[in-house]
mmCIF file with all atom_site columns, C-alpha atoms in Angstrom:
data_model
loop_
_atom_site.group_PDB
_atom_site.id
_atom_site.type_symbol
_atom_site.label_atom_id
_atom_site.label_alt_id
_atom_site.label_comp_id
_atom_site.label_asym_id
_atom_site.label_entity_id
_atom_site.label_seq_id
_atom_site.pdbx_PDB_ins_code
_atom_site.Cartn_x
_atom_site.Cartn_y
_atom_site.Cartn_z
_atom_site.occupancy
_atom_site.B_iso_or_equiv
_atom_site.pdbx_formal_charge
_atom_site.auth_seq_id
_atom_site.auth_comp_id
_atom_site.auth_asym_id
_atom_site.auth_atom_id
_atom_site.pdbx_PDB_model_num
ATOM 1   C CA . MET A 1 1   ? 7.171   -7.703  22.931  1.00 0.00 ? 182 MET A CA 1
ATOM 2   C CA . THR A 1 2   ? 10.530  -6.350  21.549  1.00 0.00 ? 183 THR A CA 1
ATOM 3   C CA . ASP A 1 3   ? 11.168  -2.778  21.384  1.00 0.00 ? 184 ASP A CA 1
ATOM 4   C CA . ILE A 1 4   ? 9.831   -1.749  17.896  1.00 0.00 ? 185 ILE A CA 1
ATOM 5   C CA . THR A 1 5   ? 12.414  0.726   16.391  1.00 0.00 ? 186 THR A CA 1
ATOM 6   C CA . LEU A 1 6   ? 10.774  0.448   12.594  1.00 0.00 ? 187 LEU A CA 1
ATOM 7   C CA . VAL A 1 7   ? 7.362   1.153   11.683  1.00 0.00 ? 188 VAL A CA 1
ATOM 8   C CA . VAL A 1 8   ? 6.599   -0.043  8.038   1.00 0.00 ? 189 VAL A CA 1
ATOM 9   C CA . LEU A 1 9   ? 3.415   1.803   6.818   1.00 0.00 ? 190 LEU A CA 1
ATOM 10  C CA . ASP A 1 10  ? 1.344   1.571   3.446   1.00 0.00 ? 191 ASP A CA 1
ATOM 11  C CA . MET A 1 11  ? -0.302  4.526   1.854   1.00 0.00 ? 192 MET A CA 1
ATOM 12  C CA . ALA A 1 12  ? -3.820  3.824   0.220   1.00 0.00 ? 193 ALA A CA 1
ATOM 13  C CA . GLY A 1 13  ? -6.277  2.937   2.779   1.00 0.00 ? 194 GLY A CA 1
ATOM 14  C CA . THR A 1 14  ? -3.649  3.054   5.902   1.00 0.00 ? 195 THR A CA 1
ATOM 15  C CA . THR A 1 15  ? -2.602  6.487   6.161   1.00 0.00 ? 196 THR A CA 1
ATOM 16  C CA . VAL A 1 16  ? -3.911  8.086   2.786   1.00 0.00 ? 197 VAL A CA 1
ATOM 17  C CA . ALA A 1 17  ? -7.423  7.882   2.100   1.00 0.00 ? 198 ALA A CA 1
ATOM 18  C CA . ASP A 1 18  ? -8.642  5.724   -0.894  1.00 0.00 ? 199 ASP A CA 1
ATOM 19  C CA . ASP A 1 19  ? -12.233 6.578   -1.486  1.00 0.00 ? 200 ASP A CA 1
ATOM 20  C CA . GLY A 1 20  ? -12.624 4.197   -4.490  1.00 0.00 ? 201 GLY A CA 1
ATOM 21  C CA . LEU A 1 21  ? -9.981  6.110   -6.361  1.00 0.00 ? 202 LEU A CA 1
ATOM 22  C CA . VAL A 1 22  ? -8.017  2.709   -7.354  1.00 0.00 ? 203 VAL A CA 1
ATOM 23  C CA . GLU A 1 23  ? -11.290 1.299   -8.594  1.00 0.00 ? 204 GLU A CA 1
ATOM 24  C CA . ARG A 1 24  ? -11.998 4.355   -10.623 1.00 0.00 ? 205 ARG A CA 1
ATOM 25  C CA . ALA A 1 25  ? -8.276  4.426   -12.259 1.00 0.00 ? 206 ALA A CA 1
ATOM 26  C CA . PHE A 1 26  ? -8.670  0.690   -12.941 1.00 0.00 ? 207 PHE A CA 1
ATOM 27  C CA . GLN A 1 27  ? -11.778 1.522   -14.742 1.00 0.00 ? 208 GLN A CA 1
ATOM 28  C CA . ALA A 1 28  ? -9.612  3.872   -17.001 1.00 0.00 ? 209 ALA A CA 1
ATOM 29  C CA . ALA A 1 29  ? -7.232  1.042   -17.358 1.00 0.00 ? 210 ALA A CA 1
ATOM 30  C CA . ALA A 1 30  ? -9.821  -1.284  -18.309 1.00 0.00 ? 211 ALA A CA 1
ATOM 31  C CA . ASP A 1 31  ? -11.270 0.885   -20.886 1.00 0.00 ? 212 ASP A CA 1
ATOM 32  C CA . GLY A 1 32  ? -8.332  1.145   -22.642 1.00 0.00 ? 213 GLY A CA 1
ATOM 33  C CA . GLN A 1 33  ? -8.319  -2.673  -22.897 1.00 0.00 ? 214 GLN A CA 1
ATOM 34  C CA . GLY A 1 34  ? -11.923 -2.661  -24.383 1.00 0.00 ? 215 GLY A CA 1
ATOM 35  C CA . VAL A 1 35  ? -13.015 -4.088  -21.483 1.00 0.00 ? 216 VAL A CA 1
ATOM 36  C CA . GLU A 1 36  ? -17.044 -3.038  -21.142 1.00 0.00 ? 217 GLU A CA 1
ATOM 37  C CA . ALA A 1 37  ? -17.660 -1.806  -17.918 1.00 0.00 ? 218 ALA A CA 1
ATOM 38  C CA . GLY A 1 38  ? -20.596 -3.782  -15.862 1.00 0.00 ? 219 GLY A CA 1
ATOM 39  C CA . SER A 1 39  ? -19.762 -6.652  -18.439 1.00 0.00 ? 220 SER A CA 1
ATOM 40  C CA . PRO A 1 40  ? -19.016 -10.420 -16.513 1.00 0.00 ? 221 PRO A CA 1
ATOM 41  C CA . GLU A 1 41  ? -15.255 -9.518  -17.698 1.00 0.00 ? 222 GLU A CA 1
ATOM 42  C CA . HIS A 1 42  ? -15.085 -6.356  -15.964 1.00 0.00 ? 223 HIS A CA 1
ATOM 43  C CA . GLN A 1 43  ? -16.841 -7.758  -12.632 1.00 0.00 ? 224 GLN A CA 1
ATOM 44  C CA . ARG A 1 44  ? -14.142 -10.567 -12.944 1.00 0.00 ? 225 ARG A CA 1
ATOM 45  C CA . MET A 1 45  ? -11.347 -8.445  -13.156 1.00 0.00 ? 226 MET A CA 1
ATOM 46  C CA . LEU A 1 46  ? -12.879 -5.969  -11.014 1.00 0.00 ? 227 LEU A CA 1
ATOM 47  C CA . ALA A 1 47  ? -12.804 -8.699  -8.124  1.00 0.00 ? 228 ALA A CA 1
ATOM 48  C CA . HIS A 1 48  ? -9.427  -9.754  -8.617  1.00 0.00 ? 229 HIS A CA 1
ATOM 49  C CA . VAL A 1 49  ? -8.424  -6.039  -8.174  1.00 0.00 ? 230 VAL A CA 1
ATOM 50  C CA . ARG A 1 50  ? -10.155 -5.755  -4.929  1.00 0.00 ? 231 ARG A CA 1
ATOM 51  C CA . ALA A 1 51  ? -9.181  -9.229  -3.549  1.00 0.00 ? 232 ALA A CA 1
ATOM 52  C CA . THR A 1 52  ? -5.100  -8.226  -4.282  1.00 0.00 ? 233 THR A CA 1
ATOM 53  C CA . MET A 1 53  ? -5.638  -4.550  -3.174  1.00 0.00 ? 234 MET A CA 1
ATOM 54  C CA . GLY A 1 54  ? -1.983  -3.578  -1.881  1.00 0.00 ? 235 GLY A CA 1
ATOM 55  C CA . GLU A 1 55  ? -0.067  -5.636  -4.730  1.00 0.00 ? 236 GLU A CA 1
ATOM 56  C CA . SER A 1 56  ? 2.066   -3.810  -6.948  1.00 0.00 ? 237 SER A CA 1
ATOM 57  C CA . LYS A 1 57  ? 0.002   -2.819  -10.174 1.00 0.00 ? 238 LYS A CA 1
ATOM 58  C CA . ILE A 1 58  ? 1.598   -3.880  -12.833 1.00 0.00 ? 239 ILE A CA 1
ATOM 59  C CA . SER A 1 59  ? 1.764   -7.275  -11.485 1.00 0.00 ? 240 SER A CA 1
ATOM 60  C CA . VAL A 1 60  ? -1.905  -7.217  -10.966 1.00 0.00 ? 241 VAL A CA 1
ATOM 61  C CA . PHE A 1 61  ? -2.016  -6.012  -14.731 1.00 0.00 ? 242 PHE A CA 1
ATOM 62  C CA . ARG A 1 62  ? 0.029   -8.654  -16.046 1.00 0.00 ? 243 ARG A CA 1
ATOM 63  C CA . HIS A 1 63  ? -2.532  -11.319 -14.338 1.00 0.00 ? 244 HIS A CA 1
ATOM 64  C CA . LEU A 1 64  ? -5.281  -9.588  -15.760 1.00 0.00 ? 245 LEU A CA 1
ATOM 65  C CA . PHE A 1 65  ? -4.238  -8.463  -19.497 1.00 0.00 ? 246 PHE A CA 1
ATOM 66  C CA . GLY A 1 66  ? -1.632  -11.160 -20.120 1.00 0.00 ? 247 GLY A CA 1
ATOM 67  C CA . ALA A 1 67  ? 0.647   -9.842  -22.670 1.00 0.00 ? 248 ALA A CA 1
ATOM 68  C CA . GLU A 1 68  ? 3.273   -7.384  -21.571 1.00 0.00 ? 249 GLU A CA 1
ATOM 69  C CA . GLU A 1 69  ? 2.507   -4.941  -24.207 1.00 0.00 ? 250 GLU A CA 1
ATOM 70  C CA . LYS A 1 70  ? -1.300  -4.837  -22.498 1.00 0.00 ? 251 LYS A CA 1
ATOM 71  C CA . ALA A 1 71  ? -0.011  -5.024  -19.245 1.00 0.00 ? 252 ALA A CA 1
ATOM 72  C CA . GLN A 1 72  ? 2.157   -2.299  -19.445 1.00 0.00 ? 253 GLN A CA 1
ATOM 73  C CA . GLN A 1 73  ? -0.438  0.118   -21.384 1.00 0.00 ? 254 GLN A CA 1
ATOM 74  C CA . ALA A 1 74  ? -3.035  -0.598  -18.504 1.00 0.00 ? 255 ALA A CA 1
ATOM 75  C CA . ASN A 1 75  ? -0.459  0.582   -16.147 1.00 0.00 ? 256 ASN A CA 1
ATOM 76  C CA . VAL A 1 76  ? -0.181  3.913   -17.899 1.00 0.00 ? 257 VAL A CA 1
ATOM 77  C CA . ASP A 1 77  ? -3.552  4.460   -18.488 1.00 0.00 ? 258 ASP A CA 1
ATOM 78  C CA . PHE A 1 78  ? -4.092  3.590   -14.857 1.00 0.00 ? 259 PHE A CA 1
ATOM 79  C CA . GLU A 1 79  ? -1.704  6.029   -13.584 1.00 0.00 ? 260 GLU A CA 1
ATOM 80  C CA . ALA A 1 80  ? -2.858  8.849   -15.838 1.00 0.00 ? 261 ALA A CA 1
ATOM 81  C CA . ALA A 1 81  ? -6.059  8.262   -14.657 1.00 0.00 ? 262 ALA A CA 1
ATOM 82  C CA . TYR A 1 82  ? -4.976  8.323   -10.726 1.00 0.00 ? 263 TYR A CA 1
ATOM 83  C CA . HIS A 1 83  ? -2.770  11.531  -11.077 1.00 0.00 ? 264 HIS A CA 1
ATOM 84  C CA . ARG A 1 84  ? -5.710  13.304  -12.848 1.00 0.00 ? 265 ARG A CA 1
ATOM 85  C CA . LEU A 1 85  ? -7.691  12.180  -9.498  1.00 0.00 ? 266 LEU A CA 1
ATOM 86  C CA . VAL A 1 86  ? -5.079  13.508  -7.411  1.00 0.00 ? 267 VAL A CA 1
ATOM 87  C CA . ASP A 1 87  ? -4.579  16.516  -9.117  1.00 0.00 ? 268 ASP A CA 1
ATOM 88  C CA . ASP A 1 88  ? -8.311  17.239  -8.706  1.00 0.00 ? 269 ASP A CA 1
ATOM 89  C CA . GLY A 1 89  ? -8.177  17.096  -5.396  1.00 0.00 ? 270 GLY A CA 1
ATOM 90  C CA . HIS A 1 90  ? -9.282  13.771  -4.518  1.00 0.00 ? 271 HIS A CA 1
ATOM 91  C CA . CYS A 1 91  ? -6.536  13.097  -2.138  1.00 0.00 ? 272 CYS A CA 1
ATOM 92  C CA . ALA A 1 92  ? -6.354  13.262  1.601   1.00 0.00 ? 273 ALA A CA 1
ATOM 93  C CA . ALA A 1 93  ? -4.883  11.440  4.709   1.00 0.00 ? 274 ALA A CA 1
ATOM 94  C CA . LEU A 1 94  ? -6.963  9.612   6.931   1.00 0.00 ? 275 LEU A CA 1
ATOM 95  C CA . PRO A 1 95  ? -7.727  11.283  10.330  1.00 0.00 ? 276 PRO A CA 1
ATOM 96  C CA . GLY A 1 96  ? -4.814  10.806  12.362  1.00 0.00 ? 277 GLY A CA 1
ATOM 97  C CA . ALA A 1 97  ? -2.327  9.613   10.110  1.00 0.00 ? 278 ALA A CA 1
ATOM 98  C CA . ALA A 1 98  ? 0.396   12.800  9.966   1.00 0.00 ? 279 ALA A CA 1
ATOM 99  C CA . GLU A 1 99  ? -0.239  12.992  13.966  1.00 0.00 ? 280 GLU A CA 1
ATOM 100 C CA . ALA A 1 100 ? 0.598   9.464   14.320  1.00 0.00 ? 281 ALA A CA 1
ATOM 101 C CA . ILE A 1 101 ? 3.973   9.282   12.207  1.00 0.00 ? 282 ILE A CA 1
ATOM 102 C CA . ALA A 1 102 ? 5.144   12.481  13.943  1.00 0.00 ? 283 ALA A CA 1
ATOM 103 C CA . GLU A 1 103 ? 4.225   10.942  17.514  1.00 0.00 ? 284 GLU A CA 1
ATOM 104 C CA . LEU A 1 104 ? 6.471   7.640   16.311  1.00 0.00 ? 285 LEU A CA 1
ATOM 105 C CA . ARG A 1 105 ? 9.182   9.766   14.782  1.00 0.00 ? 286 ARG A CA 1
ATOM 106 C CA . GLY A 1 106 ? 9.459   12.038  17.983  1.00 0.00 ? 287 GLY A CA 1
ATOM 107 C CA . ALA A 1 107 ? 9.750   8.957   19.958  1.00 0.00 ? 288 ALA A CA 1
ATOM 108 C CA . GLY A 1 108 ? 13.029  7.752   18.338  1.00 0.00 ? 289 GLY A CA 1
ATOM 109 C CA . ARG A 1 109 ? 11.212  5.544   15.862  1.00 0.00 ? 290 ARG A CA 1
ATOM 110 C CA . LYS A 1 110 ? 11.912  5.521   11.982  1.00 0.00 ? 291 LYS A CA 1
ATOM 111 C CA . VAL A 1 111 ? 9.075   5.366   9.789   1.00 0.00 ? 292 VAL A CA 1
ATOM 112 C CA . VAL A 1 112 ? 9.090   4.065   5.895   1.00 0.00 ? 293 VAL A CA 1
ATOM 113 C CA . LEU A 1 113 ? 6.052   4.708   3.699   1.00 0.00 ? 294 LEU A CA 1
ATOM 114 C CA . THR A 1 114 ? 5.544   2.080   1.079   1.00 0.00 ? 295 THR A CA 1
ATOM 115 C CA . THR A 1 115 ? 3.178   1.517   -1.741  1.00 0.00 ? 296 THR A CA 1
ATOM 116 C CA . GLY A 1 116 ? 1.722   -0.970  -4.165  1.00 0.00 ? 297 GLY A CA 1
ATOM 117 C CA . PHE A 1 117 ? 2.173   2.209   -6.776  1.00 0.00 ? 298 PHE A CA 1
ATOM 118 C CA . SER A 1 118 ? 4.860   3.334   -9.002  1.00 0.00 ? 299 SER A CA 1
ATOM 119 C CA . ARG A 1 119 ? 7.522   6.008   -7.614  1.00 0.00 ? 300 ARG A CA 1
ATOM 120 C CA . ALA A 1 120 ? 5.832   8.550   -10.080 1.00 0.00 ? 301 ALA A CA 1
ATOM 121 C CA . THR A 1 121 ? 2.364   7.878   -8.367  1.00 0.00 ? 302 THR A CA 1
ATOM 122 C CA . GLN A 1 122 ? 3.887   7.812   -4.982  1.00 0.00 ? 303 GLN A CA 1
ATOM 123 C CA . ASP A 1 123 ? 5.376   11.028  -5.226  1.00 0.00 ? 304 ASP A CA 1
ATOM 124 C CA . ARG A 1 124 ? 2.242   12.721  -6.877  1.00 0.00 ? 305 ARG A CA 1
ATOM 125 C CA . ILE A 1 125 ? 0.344   11.538  -3.774  1.00 0.00 ? 306 ILE A CA 1
ATOM 126 C CA . LEU A 1 126 ? 3.464   12.946  -1.453  1.00 0.00 ? 307 LEU A CA 1
ATOM 127 C CA . THR A 1 127 ? 3.262   16.129  -3.260  1.00 0.00 ? 308 THR A CA 1
ATOM 128 C CA . ALA A 1 128 ? -0.342  16.553  -2.879  1.00 0.00 ? 309 ALA A CA 1
ATOM 129 C CA . LEU A 1 129 ? -0.527  15.841  0.782   1.00 0.00 ? 310 LEU A CA 1
ATOM 130 C CA . GLY A 1 130 ? 2.658   18.119  1.545   1.00 0.00 ? 311 GLY A CA 1
ATOM 131 C CA . TRP A 1 131 ? 4.315   14.758  2.732   1.00 0.00 ? 312 TRP A CA 1
ATOM 132 C CA . GLN A 1 132 ? 7.548   14.965  1.174   1.00 0.00 ? 313 GLN A CA 1
ATOM 133 C CA . ASP A 1 133 ? 9.717   15.137  4.692   1.00 0.00 ? 314 ASP A CA 1
ATOM 134 C CA . ILE A 1 134 ? 7.210   13.129  6.692   1.00 0.00 ? 315 ILE A CA 1
ATOM 135 C CA . ALA A 1 135 ? 8.742   9.844   6.938   1.00 0.00 ? 316 ALA A CA 1
ATOM 136 C CA . ASP A 1 136 ? 12.377  8.737   6.945   1.00 0.00 ? 317 ASP A CA 1
ATOM 137 C CA . LEU A 1 137 ? 12.113  6.876   3.539   1.00 0.00 ? 318 LEU A CA 1
ATOM 138 C CA . THR A 1 138 ? 9.617   6.196   1.204   1.00 0.00 ? 319 THR A CA 1
ATOM 139 C CA . LEU A 1 139 ? 9.265   3.181   -1.090  1.00 0.00 ? 320 LEU A CA 1
ATOM 140 C CA . CYS A 1 140 ? 7.984   1.284   -3.965  1.00 0.00 ? 321 CYS A CA 1
ATOM 141 C CA . PRO A 1 141 ? 8.172   -1.690  -5.556  1.00 0.00 ? 322 PRO A CA 1
ATOM 142 C CA . ALA A 1 142 ? 10.464  -1.360  -8.129  1.00 0.00 ? 323 ALA A CA 1
ATOM 143 C CA . GLU A 1 143 ? 12.841  0.177   -5.437  1.00 0.00 ? 324 GLU A CA 1
ATOM 144 C CA . ALA A 1 144 ? 12.663  -3.029  -3.362  1.00 0.00 ? 325 ALA A CA 1
ATOM 145 C CA . GLY A 1 145 ? 12.633  -6.192  -6.074  1.00 0.00 ? 326 GLY A CA 1
ATOM 146 C CA . ARG A 1 146 ? 9.031   -7.474  -5.539  1.00 0.00 ? 327 ARG A CA 1
ATOM 147 C CA . GLY A 1 147 ? 5.565   -5.953  -4.071  1.00 0.00 ? 328 GLY A CA 1
ATOM 148 C CA . ARG A 1 148 ? 3.458   -7.301  -1.616  1.00 0.00 ? 329 ARG A CA 1
ATOM 149 C CA . PRO A 1 149 ? 2.819   -10.053 -0.513  1.00 0.00 ? 330 PRO A CA 1
ATOM 150 C CA . TYR A 1 150 ? 6.520   -10.531 -0.801  1.00 0.00 ? 331 TYR A CA 1
ATOM 151 C CA . PRO A 1 151 ? 8.740   -9.212  1.903   1.00 0.00 ? 332 PRO A CA 1
ATOM 152 C CA . ASP A 1 152 ? 11.043  -7.331  0.236   1.00 0.00 ? 333 ASP A CA 1
ATOM 153 C CA . LEU A 1 153 ? 9.480   -3.897  0.848   1.00 0.00 ? 334 LEU A CA 1
ATOM 154 C CA . ALA A 1 154 ? 9.713   -4.421  4.531   1.00 0.00 ? 335 ALA A CA 1
ATOM 155 C CA . LEU A 1 155 ? 13.235  -5.795  4.451   1.00 0.00 ? 336 LEU A CA 1
ATOM 156 C CA . THR A 1 156 ? 14.506  -3.223  2.157   1.00 0.00 ? 337 THR A CA 1
ATOM 157 C CA . SER A 1 157 ? 12.931  -0.608  4.707   1.00 0.00 ? 338 SER A CA 1
ATOM 158 C CA . LEU A 1 158 ? 14.964  -2.375  7.199   1.00 0.00 ? 339 LEU A CA 1
ATOM 159 C CA . LEU A 1 159 ? 18.397  -2.480  5.400   1.00 0.00 ? 340 LEU A CA 1
ATOM 160 C CA . ARG A 1 160 ? 18.118  1.530   4.409   1.00 0.00 ? 341 ARG A CA 1
ATOM 161 C CA . THR A 1 161 ? 17.479  2.193   7.542   1.00 0.00 ? 342 THR A CA 1
ATOM 162 C CA . GLY A 1 162 ? 19.923  0.388   9.422   1.00 0.00 ? 343 GLY A CA 1
ATOM 163 C CA . THR A 1 163 ? 17.756  -1.572  11.789  1.00 0.00 ? 344 THR A CA 1
ATOM 164 C CA . ASP A 1 164 ? 19.259  -4.553  13.421  1.00 0.00 ? 345 ASP A CA 1
ATOM 165 C CA . SER A 1 165 ? 17.027  -6.928  13.670  1.00 0.00 ? 346 SER A CA 1
ATOM 166 C CA . VAL A 1 166 ? 13.421  -7.889  12.084  1.00 0.00 ? 347 VAL A CA 1
ATOM 167 C CA . ARG A 1 167 ? 11.933  -8.353  15.585  1.00 0.00 ? 348 ARG A CA 1
ATOM 168 C CA . GLU A 1 168 ? 12.448  -4.743  16.039  1.00 0.00 ? 349 GLU A CA 1
ATOM 169 C CA . LEU A 1 169 ? 10.086  -4.264  12.716  1.00 0.00 ? 350 LEU A CA 1
ATOM 170 C CA . ALA A 1 170 ? 6.388   -3.337  12.612  1.00 0.00 ? 351 ALA A CA 1
ATOM 171 C CA . VAL A 1 171 ? 4.332   -3.668  9.450   1.00 0.00 ? 352 VAL A CA 1
ATOM 172 C CA . VAL A 1 172 ? 1.019   -1.958  8.888   1.00 0.00 ? 353 VAL A CA 1
ATOM 173 C CA . GLY A 1 173 ? -1.388  -2.009  6.434   1.00 0.00 ? 354 GLY A CA 1
ATOM 174 C CA . ASP A 1 174 ? -5.069  -2.260  5.672   1.00 0.00 ? 355 ASP A CA 1
ATOM 175 C CA . THR A 1 175 ? -4.894  -5.434  3.221   1.00 0.00 ? 356 THR A CA 1
ATOM 176 C CA . GLY A 1 176 ? -4.202  -8.990  3.269   1.00 0.00 ? 357 GLY A CA 1
ATOM 177 C CA . TYR A 1 177 ? -1.252  -8.627  1.349   1.00 0.00 ? 358 TYR A CA 1
ATOM 178 C CA . ASP A 1 178 ? -0.090  -5.922  3.855   1.00 0.00 ? 359 ASP A CA 1
ATOM 179 C CA . MET A 1 179 ? -0.288  -8.317  6.477   1.00 0.00 ? 360 MET A CA 1
ATOM 180 C CA . LEU A 1 180 ? 1.693   -11.515 4.687   1.00 0.00 ? 361 LEU A CA 1
ATOM 181 C CA . THR A 1 181 ? 4.462   -9.125  3.704   1.00 0.00 ? 362 THR A CA 1
ATOM 182 C CA . GLY A 1 182 ? 4.802   -8.758  7.582   1.00 0.00 ? 363 GLY A CA 1
ATOM 183 C CA . VAL A 1 183 ? 4.506   -11.863 8.685   1.00 0.00 ? 364 VAL A CA 1
ATOM 184 C CA . ARG A 1 184 ? 6.964   -13.187 5.636   1.00 0.00 ? 365 ARG A CA 1
ATOM 185 C CA . SER A 1 185 ? 9.717   -10.478 7.112   1.00 0.00 ? 366 SER A CA 1
ATOM 186 C CA . GLY A 1 186 ? 9.458   -11.828 10.595  1.00 0.00 ? 367 GLY A CA 1
ATOM 187 C CA . ALA A 1 187 ? 8.141   -8.469  11.894  1.00 0.00 ? 368 ALA A CA 1
ATOM 188 C CA . SER A 1 188 ? 7.085   -8.590  15.695  1.00 0.00 ? 369 SER A CA 1
ATOM 189 C CA . VAL A 1 189 ? 4.185   -6.560  14.930  1.00 0.00 ? 370 VAL A CA 1
ATOM 190 C CA . VAL A 1 190 ? 1.958   -7.055  11.762  1.00 0.00 ? 371 VAL A CA 1
ATOM 191 C CA . ALA A 1 191 ? -1.150  -4.634  12.484  1.00 0.00 ? 372 ALA A CA 1
ATOM 192 C CA . GLY A 1 192 ? -3.992  -4.169  9.838   1.00 0.00 ? 373 GLY A CA 1
ATOM 193 C CA . VAL A 1 193 ? -6.344  -1.289  10.041  1.00 0.00 ? 374 VAL A CA 1
ATOM 194 C CA . LEU A 1 194 ? -10.089 -1.250  9.248   1.00 0.00 ? 375 LEU A CA 1
ATOM 195 C CA . THR A 1 195 ? -9.681  2.021   7.334   1.00 0.00 ? 376 THR A CA 1
ATOM 196 C CA . GLY A 1 196 ? -9.370  0.241   3.662   1.00 0.00 ? 377 GLY A CA 1
ATOM 197 C CA . ALA A 1 197 ? -10.069 -2.440  1.767   1.00 0.00 ? 378 ALA A CA 1
ATOM 198 C CA . HIS A 1 198 ? -10.063 -5.496  3.771   1.00 0.00 ? 379 HIS A CA 1
ATOM 199 C CA . ASP A 1 199 ? -11.717 -6.419  6.695   1.00 0.00 ? 380 ASP A CA 1
ATOM 200 C CA . ARG A 1 200 ? -11.023 -7.986  10.072  1.00 0.00 ? 381 ARG A CA 1
ATOM 201 C CA . GLU A 1 201 ? -11.528 -11.479 8.678   1.00 0.00 ? 382 GLU A CA 1
ATOM 202 C CA . ARG A 1 202 ? -9.098  -11.328 5.974   1.00 0.00 ? 383 ARG A CA 1
ATOM 203 C CA . LEU A 1 203 ? -6.567  -9.471  8.048   1.00 0.00 ? 384 LEU A CA 1
ATOM 204 C CA . LEU A 1 204 ? -6.547  -11.966 10.815  1.00 0.00 ? 385 LEU A CA 1
ATOM 205 C CA . ALA A 1 205 ? -6.590  -14.879 8.291   1.00 0.00 ? 386 ALA A CA 1
ATOM 206 C CA . ASP A 1 206 ? -3.333  -13.226 6.660   1.00 0.00 ? 387 ASP A CA 1
ATOM 207 C CA . GLY A 1 207 ? -1.565  -13.483 9.790   1.00 0.00 ? 388 GLY A CA 1
ATOM 208 C CA . ALA A 1 208 ? -2.546  -9.509  11.589  1.00 0.00 ? 389 ALA A CA 1
ATOM 209 C CA . THR A 1 209 ? -0.801  -9.563  14.907  1.00 0.00 ? 390 THR A CA 1
ATOM 210 C CA . HIS A 1 210 ? -3.271  -6.687  15.656  1.00 0.00 ? 391 HIS A CA 1
ATOM 211 C CA . VAL A 1 211 ? -6.286  -5.234  14.305  1.00 0.00 ? 392 VAL A CA 1
ATOM 212 C CA . LEU A 1 212 ? -6.918  -1.445  14.743  1.00 0.00 ? 393 LEU A CA 1
ATOM 213 C CA . GLY A 1 213 ? -9.475  0.854   14.087  1.00 0.00 ? 394 GLY A CA 1
ATOM 214 C CA . SER A 1 214 ? -7.426  3.495   12.414  1.00 0.00 ? 395 SER A CA 1
ATOM 215 C CA . ILE A 1 215 ? -3.483  4.328   11.833  1.00 0.00 ? 396 ILE A CA 1
ATOM 216 C CA . ALA A 1 216 ? -4.490  6.829   14.893  1.00 0.00 ? 397 ALA A CA 1
ATOM 217 C CA . GLU A 1 217 ? -4.351  4.093   17.423  1.00 0.00 ? 398 GLU A CA 1
ATOM 218 C CA . LEU A 1 218 ? -1.188  3.060   16.443  1.00 0.00 ? 399 LEU A CA 1
ATOM 219 C CA . PRO A 1 219 ? 1.514   4.998   18.368  1.00 0.00 ? 400 PRO A CA 1
ATOM 220 C CA . ALA A 1 220 ? -0.203  3.636   21.452  1.00 0.00 ? 401 ALA A CA 1
ATOM 221 C CA . LEU A 1 221 ? 0.630   0.371   20.632  1.00 0.00 ? 402 LEU A CA 1
ATOM 222 C CA . VAL A 1 222 ? 4.085   0.589   19.064  1.00 0.00 ? 403 VAL A CA 1
ATOM 223 C CA . LEU A 1 223 ? 5.398   2.702   22.069  1.00 0.00 ? 404 LEU A CA 1
ATOM 224 C CA . ALA A 1 224 ? 3.846   0.839   25.015  1.00 0.00 ? 405 ALA A CA 1
ATOM 225 C CA . GLY A 1 225 ? 6.490   -1.718  24.853  1.00 0.00 ? 406 GLY A CA 1
#
């Protein structure tokens, strides 16, 4: 395996516990658009949210609600609800995440944290965890061009960190869209973790080269080469 010099990590479900926060915040967005909880329409929308975990949230709402004004308002309601949950203490690092990042950086690897959330929400999470300086760089979709499943977040990470080749890149996440991002970016390592939204079968189907129990297993994989 080519030596990995850059590790691009997802946040919610990979390094940060989700514990249903995305679905709870989505309920607020749906309520704001008059979608009754438990209705067939709500169930259809929730299934799409689950299937597209990792995608830019505004893209999800554009698909669900169509009109740009509705999508933007749904996004505002989603972010407000998610921020309240974070502020109420419903935000925690996954076991071993901070230690894994520290081990990778201590061994000379660069680490970038990416998300499907907006910059405001990403910063809210980083502040809640005290993670403002934990990585070399943090990126949200608006800063990269397009969100997952496109390769933009991974390739922007490569460009911004001055990494020489996509073969030195590892992309790690808990969703199929994370895996597609890794595959489309040309990463040598596309690692799925089983602590978030999607199961082993979905991760492998979307191109995972490795499936790990958790982020805590990542340093052994990356540093083995």
